[in-house]
Short mmCIF file of C-alpha atoms and ligand atoms in Angstrom, two decimals:
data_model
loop_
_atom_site.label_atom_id
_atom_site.label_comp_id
_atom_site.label_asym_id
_atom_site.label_seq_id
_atom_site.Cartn_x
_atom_site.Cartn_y
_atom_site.Cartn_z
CA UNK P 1 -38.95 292.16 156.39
CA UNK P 2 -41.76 291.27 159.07
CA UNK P 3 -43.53 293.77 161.00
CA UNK P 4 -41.58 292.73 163.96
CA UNK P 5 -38.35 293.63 162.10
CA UNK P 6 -39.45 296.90 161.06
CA UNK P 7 -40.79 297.64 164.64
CA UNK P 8 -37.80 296.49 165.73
CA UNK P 9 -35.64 298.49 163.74
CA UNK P 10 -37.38 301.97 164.47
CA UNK P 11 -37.20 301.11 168.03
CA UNK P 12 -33.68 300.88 168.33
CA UNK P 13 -33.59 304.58 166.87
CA UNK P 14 -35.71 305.19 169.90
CA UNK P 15 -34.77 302.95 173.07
CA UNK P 16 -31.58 301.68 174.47
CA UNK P 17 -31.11 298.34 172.63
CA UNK P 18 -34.64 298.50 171.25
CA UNK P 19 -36.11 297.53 174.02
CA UNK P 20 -37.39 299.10 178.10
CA UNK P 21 -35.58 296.08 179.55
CA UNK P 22 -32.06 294.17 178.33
CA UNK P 23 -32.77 290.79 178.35
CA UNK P 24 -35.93 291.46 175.58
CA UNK P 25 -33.78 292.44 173.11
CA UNK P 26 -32.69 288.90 171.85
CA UNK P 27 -28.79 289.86 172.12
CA UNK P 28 -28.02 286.63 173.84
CA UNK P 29 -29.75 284.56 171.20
CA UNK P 30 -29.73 286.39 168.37
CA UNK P 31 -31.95 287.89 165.93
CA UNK P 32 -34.78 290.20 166.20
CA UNK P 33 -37.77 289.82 169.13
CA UNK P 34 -40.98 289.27 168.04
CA UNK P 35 -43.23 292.48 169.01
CA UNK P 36 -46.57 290.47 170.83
CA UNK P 37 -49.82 292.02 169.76
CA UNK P 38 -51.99 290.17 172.22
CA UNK P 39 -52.30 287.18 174.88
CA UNK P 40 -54.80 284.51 175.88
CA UNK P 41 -54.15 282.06 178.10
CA UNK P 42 -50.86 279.88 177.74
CA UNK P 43 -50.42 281.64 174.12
CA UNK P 44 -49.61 284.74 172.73
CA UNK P 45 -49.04 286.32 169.01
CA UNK P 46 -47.29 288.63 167.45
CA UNK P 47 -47.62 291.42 164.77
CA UNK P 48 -46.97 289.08 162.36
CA UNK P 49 -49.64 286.36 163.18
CA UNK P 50 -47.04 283.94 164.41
CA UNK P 51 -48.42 282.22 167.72
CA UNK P 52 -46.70 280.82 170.39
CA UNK P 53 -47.23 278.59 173.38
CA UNK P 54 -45.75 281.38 176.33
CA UNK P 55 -43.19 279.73 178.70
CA UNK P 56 -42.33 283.62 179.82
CA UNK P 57 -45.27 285.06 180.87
CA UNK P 58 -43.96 288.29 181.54
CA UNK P 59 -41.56 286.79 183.72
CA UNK P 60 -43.53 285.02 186.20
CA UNK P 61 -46.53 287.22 186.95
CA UNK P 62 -49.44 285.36 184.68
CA UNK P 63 -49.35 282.56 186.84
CA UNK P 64 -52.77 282.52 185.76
CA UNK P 65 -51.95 282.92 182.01
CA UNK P 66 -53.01 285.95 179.99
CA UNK P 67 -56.59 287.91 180.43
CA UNK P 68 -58.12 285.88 183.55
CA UNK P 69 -61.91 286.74 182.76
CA UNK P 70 -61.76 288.04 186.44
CA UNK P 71 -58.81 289.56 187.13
CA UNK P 72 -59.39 291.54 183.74
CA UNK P 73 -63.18 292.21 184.81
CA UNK P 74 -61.81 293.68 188.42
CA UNK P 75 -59.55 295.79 186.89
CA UNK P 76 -61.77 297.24 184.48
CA UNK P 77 -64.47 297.97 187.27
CA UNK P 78 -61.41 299.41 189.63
CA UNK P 79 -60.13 301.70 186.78
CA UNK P 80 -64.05 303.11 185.97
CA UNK P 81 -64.03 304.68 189.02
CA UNK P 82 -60.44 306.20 188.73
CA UNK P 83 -57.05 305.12 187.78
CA UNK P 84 -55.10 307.11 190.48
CA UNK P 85 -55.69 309.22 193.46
CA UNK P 86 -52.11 309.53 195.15
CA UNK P 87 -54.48 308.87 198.09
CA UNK P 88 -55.45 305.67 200.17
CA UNK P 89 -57.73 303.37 199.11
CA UNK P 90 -59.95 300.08 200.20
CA UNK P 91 -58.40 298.23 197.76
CA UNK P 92 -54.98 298.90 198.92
CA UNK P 93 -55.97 297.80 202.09
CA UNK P 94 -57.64 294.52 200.97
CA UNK P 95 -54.30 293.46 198.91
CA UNK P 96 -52.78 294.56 202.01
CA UNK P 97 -54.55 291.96 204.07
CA UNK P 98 -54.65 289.00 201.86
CA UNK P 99 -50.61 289.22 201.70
CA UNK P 100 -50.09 289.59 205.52
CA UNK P 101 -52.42 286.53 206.00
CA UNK P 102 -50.66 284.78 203.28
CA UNK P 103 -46.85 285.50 205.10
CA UNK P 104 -47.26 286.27 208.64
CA UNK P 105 -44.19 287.27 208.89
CA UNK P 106 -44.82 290.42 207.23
CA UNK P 107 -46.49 292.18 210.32
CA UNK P 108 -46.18 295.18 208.52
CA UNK P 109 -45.50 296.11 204.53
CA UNK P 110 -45.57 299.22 202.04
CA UNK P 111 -46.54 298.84 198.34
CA UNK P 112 -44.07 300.06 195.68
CA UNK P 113 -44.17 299.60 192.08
CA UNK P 114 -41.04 297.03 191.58
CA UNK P 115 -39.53 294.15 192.67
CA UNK P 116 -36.44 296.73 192.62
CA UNK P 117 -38.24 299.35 194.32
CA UNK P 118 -38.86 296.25 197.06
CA UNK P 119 -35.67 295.21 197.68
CA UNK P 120 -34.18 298.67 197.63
CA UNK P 121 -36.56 299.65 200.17
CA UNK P 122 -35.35 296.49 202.44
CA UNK P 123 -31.86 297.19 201.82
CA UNK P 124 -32.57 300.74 203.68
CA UNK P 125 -34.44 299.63 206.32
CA UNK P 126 -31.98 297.10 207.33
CA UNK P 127 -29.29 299.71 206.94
CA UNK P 128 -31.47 302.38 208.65
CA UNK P 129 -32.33 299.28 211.47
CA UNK P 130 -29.09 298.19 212.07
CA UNK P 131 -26.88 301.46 212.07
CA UNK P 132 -24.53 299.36 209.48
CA UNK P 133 -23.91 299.40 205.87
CA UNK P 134 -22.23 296.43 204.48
CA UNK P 135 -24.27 293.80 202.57
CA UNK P 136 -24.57 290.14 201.94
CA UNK P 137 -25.72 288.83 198.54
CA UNK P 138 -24.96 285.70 196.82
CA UNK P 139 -22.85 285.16 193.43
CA UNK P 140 -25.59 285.09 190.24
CA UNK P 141 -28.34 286.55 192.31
CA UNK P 142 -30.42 289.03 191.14
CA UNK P 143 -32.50 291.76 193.31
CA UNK P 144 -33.80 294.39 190.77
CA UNK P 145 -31.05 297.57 189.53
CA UNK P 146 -30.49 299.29 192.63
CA UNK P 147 -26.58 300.36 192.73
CA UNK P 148 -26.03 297.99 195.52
CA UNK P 149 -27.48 294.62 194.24
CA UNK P 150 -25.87 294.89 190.96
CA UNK P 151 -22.72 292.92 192.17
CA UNK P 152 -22.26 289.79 190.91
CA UNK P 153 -25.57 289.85 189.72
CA UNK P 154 -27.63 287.14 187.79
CA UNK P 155 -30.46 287.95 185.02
CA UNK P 156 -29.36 290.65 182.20
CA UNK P 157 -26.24 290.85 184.26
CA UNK P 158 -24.90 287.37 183.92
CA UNK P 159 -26.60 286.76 180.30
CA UNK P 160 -24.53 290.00 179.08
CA UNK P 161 -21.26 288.86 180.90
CA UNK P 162 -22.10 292.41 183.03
CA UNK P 163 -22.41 290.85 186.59
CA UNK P 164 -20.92 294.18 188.09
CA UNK P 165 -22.76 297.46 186.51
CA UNK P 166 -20.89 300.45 185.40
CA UNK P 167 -22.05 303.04 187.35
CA UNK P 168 -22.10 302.19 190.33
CA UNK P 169 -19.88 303.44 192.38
CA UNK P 170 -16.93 302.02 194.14
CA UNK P 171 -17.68 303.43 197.35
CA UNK P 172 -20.69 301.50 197.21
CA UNK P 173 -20.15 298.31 195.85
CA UNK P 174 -17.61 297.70 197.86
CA UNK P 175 -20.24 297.54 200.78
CA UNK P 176 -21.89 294.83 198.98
CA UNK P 177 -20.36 291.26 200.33
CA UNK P 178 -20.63 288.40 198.00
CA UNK P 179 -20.47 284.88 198.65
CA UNK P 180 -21.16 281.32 196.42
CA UNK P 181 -24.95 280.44 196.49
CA UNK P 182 -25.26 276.85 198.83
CA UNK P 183 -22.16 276.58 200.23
CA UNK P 184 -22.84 276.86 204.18
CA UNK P 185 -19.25 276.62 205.15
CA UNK P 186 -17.89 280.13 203.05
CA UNK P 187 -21.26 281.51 204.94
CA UNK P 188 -19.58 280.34 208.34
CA UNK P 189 -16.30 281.54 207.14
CA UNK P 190 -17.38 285.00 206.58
CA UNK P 191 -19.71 285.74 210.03
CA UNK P 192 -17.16 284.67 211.95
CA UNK P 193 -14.90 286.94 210.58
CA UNK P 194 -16.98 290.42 209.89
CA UNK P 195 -20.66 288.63 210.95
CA UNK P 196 -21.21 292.27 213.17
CA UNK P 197 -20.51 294.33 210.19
CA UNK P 198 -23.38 293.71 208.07
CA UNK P 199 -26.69 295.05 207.78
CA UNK P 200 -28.19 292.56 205.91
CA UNK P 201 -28.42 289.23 203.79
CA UNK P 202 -30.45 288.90 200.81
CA UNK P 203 -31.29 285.81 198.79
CA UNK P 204 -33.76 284.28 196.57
CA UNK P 205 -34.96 280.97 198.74
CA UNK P 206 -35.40 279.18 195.56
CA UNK P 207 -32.63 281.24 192.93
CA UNK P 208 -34.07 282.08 190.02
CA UNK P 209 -32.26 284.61 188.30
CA UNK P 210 -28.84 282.21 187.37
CA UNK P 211 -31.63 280.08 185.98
CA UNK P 212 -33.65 278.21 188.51
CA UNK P 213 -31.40 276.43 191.27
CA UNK P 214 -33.01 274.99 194.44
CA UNK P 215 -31.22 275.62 197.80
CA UNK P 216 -29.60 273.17 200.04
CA UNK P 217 -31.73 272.48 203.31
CA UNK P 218 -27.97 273.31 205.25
CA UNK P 219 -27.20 276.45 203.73
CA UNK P 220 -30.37 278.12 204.17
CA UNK P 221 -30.68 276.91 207.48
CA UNK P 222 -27.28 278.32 207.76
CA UNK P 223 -27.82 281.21 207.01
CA UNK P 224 -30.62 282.02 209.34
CA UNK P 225 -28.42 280.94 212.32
CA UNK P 226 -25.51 282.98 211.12
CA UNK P 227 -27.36 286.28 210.43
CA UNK P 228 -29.50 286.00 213.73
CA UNK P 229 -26.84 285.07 215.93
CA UNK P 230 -24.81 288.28 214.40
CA UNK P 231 -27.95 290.67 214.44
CA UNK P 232 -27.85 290.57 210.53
CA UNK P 233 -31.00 291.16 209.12
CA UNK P 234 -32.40 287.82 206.98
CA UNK P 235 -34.51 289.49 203.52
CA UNK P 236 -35.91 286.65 201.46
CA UNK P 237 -36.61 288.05 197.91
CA UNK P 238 -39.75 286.10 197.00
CA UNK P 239 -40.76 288.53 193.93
CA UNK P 240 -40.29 285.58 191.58
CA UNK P 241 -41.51 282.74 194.57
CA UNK P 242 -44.11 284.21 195.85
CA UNK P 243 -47.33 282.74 195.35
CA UNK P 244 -45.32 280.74 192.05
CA UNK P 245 -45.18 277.61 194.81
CA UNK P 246 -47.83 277.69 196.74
CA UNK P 247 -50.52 279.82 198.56
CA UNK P 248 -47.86 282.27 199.75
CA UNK P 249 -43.82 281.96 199.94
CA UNK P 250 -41.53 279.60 198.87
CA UNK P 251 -40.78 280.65 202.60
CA UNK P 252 -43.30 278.45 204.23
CA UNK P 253 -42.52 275.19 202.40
CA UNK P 254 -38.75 275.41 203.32
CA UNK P 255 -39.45 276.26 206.88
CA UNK P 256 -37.89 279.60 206.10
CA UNK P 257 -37.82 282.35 208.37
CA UNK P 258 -36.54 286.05 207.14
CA UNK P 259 -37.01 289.01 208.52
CA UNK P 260 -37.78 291.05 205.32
CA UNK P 261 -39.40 289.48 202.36
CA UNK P 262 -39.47 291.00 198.82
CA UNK P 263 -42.66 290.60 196.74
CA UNK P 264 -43.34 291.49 193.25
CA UNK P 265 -44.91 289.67 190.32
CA UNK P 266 -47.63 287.44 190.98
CA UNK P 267 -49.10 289.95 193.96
CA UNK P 268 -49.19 292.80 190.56
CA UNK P 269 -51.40 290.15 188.54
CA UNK P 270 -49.27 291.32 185.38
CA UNK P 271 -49.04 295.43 186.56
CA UNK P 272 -46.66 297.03 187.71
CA UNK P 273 -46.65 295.89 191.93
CA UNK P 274 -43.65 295.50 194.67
CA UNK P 275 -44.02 295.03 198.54
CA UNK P 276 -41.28 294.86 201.19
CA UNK P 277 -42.15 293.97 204.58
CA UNK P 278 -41.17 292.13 208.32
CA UNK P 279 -41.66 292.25 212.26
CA UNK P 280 -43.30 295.72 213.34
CA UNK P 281 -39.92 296.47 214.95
CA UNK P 282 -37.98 296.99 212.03
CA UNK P 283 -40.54 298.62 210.06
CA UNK P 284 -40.97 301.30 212.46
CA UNK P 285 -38.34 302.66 210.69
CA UNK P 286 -39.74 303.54 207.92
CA UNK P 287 -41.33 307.21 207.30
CA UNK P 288 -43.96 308.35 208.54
CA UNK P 289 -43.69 306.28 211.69
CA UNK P 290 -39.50 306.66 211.48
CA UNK P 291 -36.73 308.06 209.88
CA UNK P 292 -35.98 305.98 206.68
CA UNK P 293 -37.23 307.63 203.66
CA UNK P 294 -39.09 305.68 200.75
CA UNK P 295 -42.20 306.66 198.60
CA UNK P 296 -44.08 306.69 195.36
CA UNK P 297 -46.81 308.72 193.76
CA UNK P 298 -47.88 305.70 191.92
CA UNK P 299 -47.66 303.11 194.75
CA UNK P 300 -50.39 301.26 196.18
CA UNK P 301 -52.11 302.70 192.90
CA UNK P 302 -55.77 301.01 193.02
CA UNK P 303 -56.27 299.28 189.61
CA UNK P 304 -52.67 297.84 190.11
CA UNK P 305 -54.57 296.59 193.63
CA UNK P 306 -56.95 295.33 192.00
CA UNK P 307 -55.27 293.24 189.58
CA UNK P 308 -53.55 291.99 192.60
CA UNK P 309 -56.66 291.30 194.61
CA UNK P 310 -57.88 289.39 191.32
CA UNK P 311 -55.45 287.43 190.98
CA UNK P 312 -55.13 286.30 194.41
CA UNK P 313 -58.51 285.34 195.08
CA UNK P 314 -58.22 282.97 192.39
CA UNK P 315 -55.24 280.96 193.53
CA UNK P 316 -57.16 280.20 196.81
CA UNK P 317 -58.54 277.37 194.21
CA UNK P 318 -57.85 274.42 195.96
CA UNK P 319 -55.54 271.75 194.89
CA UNK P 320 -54.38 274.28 191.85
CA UNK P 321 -50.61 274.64 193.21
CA UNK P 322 -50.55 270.72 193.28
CA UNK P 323 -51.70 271.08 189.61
CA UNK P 324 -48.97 273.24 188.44
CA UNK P 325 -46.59 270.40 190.33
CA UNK P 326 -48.31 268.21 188.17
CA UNK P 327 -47.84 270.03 184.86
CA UNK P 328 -44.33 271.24 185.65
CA UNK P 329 -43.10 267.22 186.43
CA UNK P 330 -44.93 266.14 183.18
CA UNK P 331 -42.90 268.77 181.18
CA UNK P 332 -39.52 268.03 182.79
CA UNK P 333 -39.77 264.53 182.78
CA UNK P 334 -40.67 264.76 178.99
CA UNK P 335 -37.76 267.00 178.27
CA UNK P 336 -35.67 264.40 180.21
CA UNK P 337 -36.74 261.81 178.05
CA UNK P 338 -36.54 263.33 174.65
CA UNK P 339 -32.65 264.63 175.52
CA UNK P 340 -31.97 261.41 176.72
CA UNK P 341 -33.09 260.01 173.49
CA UNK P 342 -30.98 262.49 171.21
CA UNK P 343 -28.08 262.10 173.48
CA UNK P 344 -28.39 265.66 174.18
CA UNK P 345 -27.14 266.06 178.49
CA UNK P 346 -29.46 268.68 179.87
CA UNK P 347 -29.96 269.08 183.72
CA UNK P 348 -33.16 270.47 184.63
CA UNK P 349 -33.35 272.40 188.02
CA UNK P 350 -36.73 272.76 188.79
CA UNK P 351 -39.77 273.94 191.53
CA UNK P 352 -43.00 273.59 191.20
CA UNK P 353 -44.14 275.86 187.83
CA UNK P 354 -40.54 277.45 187.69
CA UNK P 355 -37.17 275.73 186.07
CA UNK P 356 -34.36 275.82 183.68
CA UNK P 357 -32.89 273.62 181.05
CA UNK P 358 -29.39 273.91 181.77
CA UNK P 359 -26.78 272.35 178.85
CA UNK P 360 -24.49 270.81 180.76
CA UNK P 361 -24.20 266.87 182.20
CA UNK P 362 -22.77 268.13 186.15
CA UNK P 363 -25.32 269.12 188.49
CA UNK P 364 -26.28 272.76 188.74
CA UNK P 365 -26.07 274.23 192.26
CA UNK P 366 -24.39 277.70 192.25
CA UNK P 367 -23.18 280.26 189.95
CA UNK P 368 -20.28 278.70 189.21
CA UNK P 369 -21.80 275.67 187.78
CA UNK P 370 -24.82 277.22 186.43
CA UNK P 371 -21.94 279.51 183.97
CA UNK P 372 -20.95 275.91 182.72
CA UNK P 373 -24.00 275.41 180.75
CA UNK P 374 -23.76 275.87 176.72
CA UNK P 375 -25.21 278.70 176.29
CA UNK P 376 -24.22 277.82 171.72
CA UNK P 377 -26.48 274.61 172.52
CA UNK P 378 -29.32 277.11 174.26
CA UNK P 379 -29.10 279.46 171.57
CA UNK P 380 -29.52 277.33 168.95
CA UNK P 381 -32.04 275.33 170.88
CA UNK P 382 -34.16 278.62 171.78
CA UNK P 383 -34.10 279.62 167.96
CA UNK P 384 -35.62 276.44 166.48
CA UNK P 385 -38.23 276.41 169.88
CA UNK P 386 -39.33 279.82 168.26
CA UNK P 387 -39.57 278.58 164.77
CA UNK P 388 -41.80 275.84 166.47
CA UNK P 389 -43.58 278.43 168.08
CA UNK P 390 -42.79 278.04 171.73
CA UNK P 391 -42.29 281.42 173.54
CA UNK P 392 -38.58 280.94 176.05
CA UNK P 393 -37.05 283.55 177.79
CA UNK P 394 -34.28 284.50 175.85
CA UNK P 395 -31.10 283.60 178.12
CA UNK P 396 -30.04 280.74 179.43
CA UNK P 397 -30.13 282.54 182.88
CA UNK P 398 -33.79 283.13 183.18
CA UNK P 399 -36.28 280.53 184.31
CA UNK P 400 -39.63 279.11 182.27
CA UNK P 401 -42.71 279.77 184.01
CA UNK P 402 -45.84 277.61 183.45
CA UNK P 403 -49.46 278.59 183.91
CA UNK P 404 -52.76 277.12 184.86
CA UNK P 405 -53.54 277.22 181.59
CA UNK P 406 -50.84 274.83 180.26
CA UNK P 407 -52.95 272.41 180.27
CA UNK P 408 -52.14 268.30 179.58
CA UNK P 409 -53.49 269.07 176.19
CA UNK P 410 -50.80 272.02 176.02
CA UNK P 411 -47.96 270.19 177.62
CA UNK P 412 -48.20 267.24 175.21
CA UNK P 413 -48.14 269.80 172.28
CA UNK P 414 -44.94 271.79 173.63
CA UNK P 415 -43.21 268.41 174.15
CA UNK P 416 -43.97 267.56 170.51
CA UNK P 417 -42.13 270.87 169.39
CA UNK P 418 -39.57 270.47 171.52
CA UNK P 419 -39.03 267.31 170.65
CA UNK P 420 -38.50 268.59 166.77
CA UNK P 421 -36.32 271.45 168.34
CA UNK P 422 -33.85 269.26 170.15
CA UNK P 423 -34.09 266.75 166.93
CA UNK P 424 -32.83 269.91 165.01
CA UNK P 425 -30.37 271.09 167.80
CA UNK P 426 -28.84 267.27 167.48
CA UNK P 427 -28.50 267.42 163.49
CA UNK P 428 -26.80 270.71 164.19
CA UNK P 429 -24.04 269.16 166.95
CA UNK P 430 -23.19 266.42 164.29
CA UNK P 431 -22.94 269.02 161.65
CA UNK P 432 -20.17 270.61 164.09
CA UNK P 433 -22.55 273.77 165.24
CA UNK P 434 -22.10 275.59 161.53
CA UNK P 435 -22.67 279.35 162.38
CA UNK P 436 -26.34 279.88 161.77
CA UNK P 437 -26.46 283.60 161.15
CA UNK P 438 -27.04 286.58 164.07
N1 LIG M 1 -34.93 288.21 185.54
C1 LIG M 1 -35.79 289.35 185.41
C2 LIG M 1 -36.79 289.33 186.46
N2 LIG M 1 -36.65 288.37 187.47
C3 LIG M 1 -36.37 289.38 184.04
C4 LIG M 1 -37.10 290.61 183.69
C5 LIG M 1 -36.28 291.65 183.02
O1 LIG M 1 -35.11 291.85 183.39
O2 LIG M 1 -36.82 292.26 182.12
#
């Protein structure tokens, strides 16, 4: 048995699953996750010595890979002088500053710890703005565990066939509106007929969490006129965009304009970080300055700020989002070529440094199409990537996340393993998929 077994197995006598989050635990795929031991750069190991090239990276925050010499070196000299105060500090304020210049629409924001924390938060302000309670979300999207976002939900939800959440109550989710992701005429449909009922509309501008799946211009375009002509509030949930595309939100290069935007991620540098924010207007509701309740003993907590602050400085670089264009475009169109060659159909929805393999030949464009995919082809296919040493996230629903440290060198290697992977994955379609074990 490996170390990562064993660990394995004595966490599951301990945690839910094994594991502080679902989608870690392998179920979808099989087998047992490795347990990492460390991180540099685009690689990682495990307890076992096994090293992989990391696609994952922790879900989209190391956009700079692991360890950054400087993001590592400011949080060390932040946490020297004290890891918490439950008080404000400079830091705070300087994270504070670089995001509001970075998404002007964010006149004013609060720090939480989570992307769930963040969109909670929004989801009560809109509420607490608006005097309604119904919601808007989309089919597959996925906004963090609050009770009211996990409704058709994408991520752990749709990889464990769990889109709506026990628990949550009926009351609630029955305030929470759904509607197909891109399709511009059900959002007409649906304003006209209860438009004045509902607080709010969230979506990811670029979905991520049904696997990546880039909107149509019309629908969100759509959806800005509908929710402003019906005094709907507009919350873009940019904690897996933001900063991934470009110097700021996915927002700005689709001529976006929310009210609310989500943050999370990428503004952490790899620790724990959320932000919600808009127009001064609406967040004068939120306490002190108004009546809608939201806190956190831990938020704004300085060497989480700092981390932030790190990280941001450093994607100033210029010309290092058109990089990560670069590298993500030499990986798909590799992948494109090598299933093309094996007679394997894959679609590959991708932005930037974010996308999904999807196993299907139709396009991918909402939920509906995304749940086509193989997920027996992914499974396999994520299995032998391991074996070859490359790091996915394990579900077909998540989305692979390159860093500036994929280098051409690294690229070129990963599309050599993959290339074995998919070689293997084809043997194992002619075979007729023989049941490989767990
Ligand atoms: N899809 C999740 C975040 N966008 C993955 C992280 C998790 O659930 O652990």
């Amino acid at each position: 048995m490996s170390r990562s077994e064993e660990l394995f197995r004595k966490s599951r006598q301990i945690f839910p699953g094994g594991v502080s989050s679902p989608v870690r635990a392998f179920k979808a795929v099989g087998g047992s996750p490795p347990f990492i031991d460390r991180g540099e750069g685009c690689r990682i190991w495990d307890v076992d010595q096994n090293e992989y090239i990391d696609f994952v990276l922790s879900y989209g925050p190391h956009i700079l890979g692991h360890n950054d010499p400087n993001v590592l070196q400011f949080i060390c000299d932040t946490a020297k002088k004290g890891i918490s105060f439950g008080a404000p500090t400079e830091v705070e304020l300087q994270l504070g500053e670089m995001v509001r210049s970075a998404f002007p629409l964010m006149e004013r924001l609060r720090f939480v710890n989570s992307g769930t924390e963040a969109t909670m938060s929004a989801i009560r302000v809109s509420r607490a703005h608006t005097g309604r309670t119904r919601i808007l979300k989309f089919e597959g999207g996925y906004h963090g565990h609050a009770d009211s976002l996990l409704v058709k939900s994408g991520s752990g939800g749709a990889t464990f066939g769990v889109p709506d959440s026990a628990g949550v109550p009926e009351v609630l989710a029955r305030e929470t509106l759904t509607l197909p992701y891109n399709n511009p005429q059900a959002l007409r449909d649906l304003f006209q007929r209860e438009g004045d009922t509902i607080a709010c509309a969230i979506v990811e501008p670029v979905a991520g969490n049904m696997g990546v799946i880039v909107p149509d211009d019309e629908f969100l375009r759509e959806l800005r006129t509908q929710t402003e002509h019906h005094g709907t509030i507009l919350i873009a949930d940019e904690v897996m965009t933001g900063f991934r595309q470009t110097y700021g939100g996915v927002q700005i290069l689709l001529a976006f304009e929310p009210d609310i935007t989500t943050l999370g991620k990428i503004i952490g540098g790899g620790l724990p970080v959320g932000a919600y924010g808009g127009s001064a207007d609406i967040m004068k509701n939120v306490s002190p300055d108004g009546p809608m309740y939201q806190a956190g003993t831990l938020s704004g907590n300085p060497v989480a700020m700092a981390a932030g602050v790190a990280t941001l400085q450093r994607l100033k670089t210029p010309a290092l989002y058109s990089l990560l264009e670069e590298k993500g475009r030499m990986l798909a169109d590799g992948l494109h070529a090598i299933s093309r060659s094996l007679g394997i159909p894959i679609r590959i929805n991708r932005m930037g440094s974010m996308m999904t393999v999807f196993f299907t030949s139709e396009p991918v464009k909402d939920w509906q199409s995304a749940s086509k995919s193989d997920t027996e082809i992914f499974r396999k296919f994520f299995k032998e990537c391991l074996l070859e040493g490359i790091y996915l996230p394990p579900s077909q629903f998540e989305a692979f996340f390159l860093s500036t440290r994929h280098d051409d060198g690294v690229i070129k290697e990963s599309l050599e393993k993959f290339h074995r992977a998919l070689y293997r994955t084809r043997e194992w379609l002619d075979q007729g998929r023989p049941e490989t074990g767990n």
